[in-house]
Amino acid sequence: MSHFPVPIDENLIERVKLSSESENVGNQKNSLSLNYVNLDADKVLSAFGTFGRYQAGSMLGAPFITQLSDIFGRRWTFLGSLYLSICANLICAISPTYYVFLAFRLLAGVAATGFSSIGFILCMESVSTEFRDFIPLMSNFFWLVGYMLAGVFSTFIHNWRWLYFAITVPSMLTIPFYWCVPESLHWLITKKNTRAVRKYIHTSSRFNRSHIVLSECQSGTNLDSKQSKRTVIDIFRCGALLIHLIITSYVTITMNATYWALSLFSTDLSENKMLGFFLSGIVEFPAAIIALFAMKYFQRRWVAFFSLFFQSVAMLCAVYIPLPQNILMIFPLIAKSFNIIIWSVQPLLSTESVPTTVRNVFSGVVIFIGEFGSVIAPYFPLLEAINKNAPSLLIAVMSISSAIFVLSMPETKDQSLPEDIDDFKLGPFWNRIFSKSESQKTPSNDEEVMKSQNEVLAITTVHGCVNVDQAVANVNRTIRANNKTDILVFKGAADCLIGGLQDDPAEDFFFGKDGLGDKPRDFPEVLESDFKPTSNEHASSALIRLTKEHPDATLVCIGPLTNVAIALRLDPNFCKQPARVVIMGGNYFGIGNVDPTSSCEYNFHGDPEAAHVVLKEMQCPLTVVPWEAFFLEGPEHEKLVNFHAHLNYETPLASYFRTATSIGREKLAASGRQYAYCDEIAIATAISEAEVVKKSKYFRVMVELHGKHTRGQVVVNWMEQLWETEDNTILGTDGKKSDIKSGRSIKFVQSYDVKKVDEWIHAVASGNWKH
């Protein structure tokens, strides 16, 4: 419906012929040559000849122009198509021959597809999520204005050339669009055009009198050059997206066929042909308003489903209910109204779910296939040779089948736009089918037992990025955000093991003064009760007690190790009590992340003595996830996953993630870096080390306690490390076994499956975590 520059009166071509015939008699200069008049021999086929050319142009141009918009930008392809359409239509009005007319009519169809499809997507990508519902209302309003003007013009203008010219002239009002239409911000970000993004943000901030941080715009995507140059081939390579393409195309065929079948034959609704035409048009705007309210309060899938369903019912009523003709005309008008509601919601439903990198070319392919509905609509009357009610029955069957298909599409209401193909999600029906096929890969019993035991017994707090009291509040707030209020919280050490000797490593407040983005009123709002632990029991005592009560428990450390070191001093047997310990911290290549003058990692720098005690004395299995694991593989990981995509879910937990990490992300973005997973890797390793860790190595290590620039750094005995055999024995200079060993041999993670961890984080953020 929305792929045409201005709507044209359905009987225009017939009037063109009649006008041409009269002109041919009275004025040879205004006639169309090549026996144009003689084409009236076959009225059914010739009446829609140029309409078919126009639709053919739309079909042929759609895939190519939309692909160009994904490559070269929305703005230029939109404006180019728009102005090309204006020129082509003006030339149609002055065409000297019928073939020239058809050629430029075809070109007008090609251009119209470009500016209508690209314009819709440009609008969708340029407004906020909550404003997208208004886009169909505005487009339907101006479509209706053009639709009605075509009827008005045809009433007063009887010369076909002047009629065509009058219909085309209003489109020249779009010339100022050259200075007004911006490029899509989503497209600019996928192309990493930082300069244009800065200009866009500056202009929009000034216009809206608001402040936008560039890093927040950049955080939405992290595409490499290959991903940012997607083509139509990528759609056919992605099974899920291909299924979505097939469904959307079929539904679009139904929508086009129904709209044009009802519009082109609207003059048959009443004995007064102009009344039927205007009634067919006037019902569109109320239907668009109804669609707006429906999309505000209901999911898009269900609005589309019921609209298609009742469209089918209306067409069946028009066939089988025995009523006078002047009353039966109500049912096609009702069907037209539901068709407009479908046209309001379905384009949003289909395009919002498609990734930005292929959104336009996807739309182009859908238009190409969907225009078959527009092309065949004028020939529906031919079906009456088979059965008088065949056209209406065909529309009813297509509508009800499309309604069923719509239910299998993904819901997009209040959802952020996916950036790349990896972000695309199928609807619930297809997800069940694919999940069943994947479920045939049954995991081992040991793995299932391990997964079923992923229960958080308690969380202890310690000094670090914030003071220990603030840490208690942050943990309680996080627990409430996860709706897990049964988890115990224990307050731990307020200072390092040897108090007063260690500089405060948190002077810059990397994550904000409160450690969670400095937004206490955001979800969940900070409460006074958040600052109170579950009990007055010290965290170290709780660790000792809980590991005795739960000998299979894993201890995960993602901060300074002060509480664990104190537990070792309180109870020497604690070294054997946890089933295993996973530590996020330390380094083995001297790559630091505290400040330029330090070669140590942040958590070990926070309490070097505690780190020394824990690495030396803990006797249970110990796995360290060091800073090098993130730093050395960071560039490669950035090509594999989008570290910000999980923030785009419209869920309370995703909102909390955005709040908690906002300041840290801004600081990293300012230095050209991304916020990668760190603590998350340690947690994932604790959940399933076999799934997450790809490569690890044992190092004989100690913790440096005295150096000015190295205090807290993990020191590897590389002499022994290089000559150590597979059975952990050391060979001396004489090649014989040596008993000299310095430092404990500890497992360090060197490489991990970042895509697996990203998959889990997405599941958590979207509310689908079932591990």
PDB file of C-alpha atoms in Angstrom, residues 3 14 29 38 60 166 210 220 224 249 272 469 495 511 619 714:
ATOM      1  CA  HIS A   3       4.957   2.002  -2.093  1.00  0.00           C
ATOM      2  CA  GLU A  14      -9.748   4.381 -18.754  1.00  0.00           C
ATOM      3  CA  LYS A  29      -0.692  17.412 -31.142  1.00  0.00           C
ATOM      4  CA  ASN A  38      -7.180   0.898 -30.114  1.00  0.00           C
ATOM      5  CA  LEU A  60      12.228  -4.681  -9.974  1.00  0.00           C
ATOM      6  CA  ALA A 166      -1.889  18.078 -11.019  1.00  0.00           C
ATOM      7  CA  SER A 210      19.170  17.728  26.046  1.00  0.00           C
ATOM      8  CA  GLY A 220      24.709  -0.103  20.775  1.00  0.00           C
ATOM      9  CA  ASP A 224      33.558  -5.384  12.243  1.00  0.00           C
ATOM     10  CA  SER A 249       6.633 -11.767   2.109  1.00  0.00           C
ATOM     11  CA  ASN A 272     -22.646   6.538  -7.301  1.00  0.00           C
ATOM     12  CA  ASP A 469      29.023  -0.318  53.721  1.00  0.00           C
ATOM     13  CA  ASP A 495      40.366  -2.417  55.052  1.00  0.00           C
ATOM     14  CA  PHE A 511      31.945   2.932  38.288  1.00  0.00           C
ATOM     15  CA  GLN A 619      44.850 -26.343  49.347  1.00  0.00           C
ATOM     16  CA  VAL A 714      51.952 -11.970  40.454  1.00  0.00           C
TER      17      VAL A 714
END
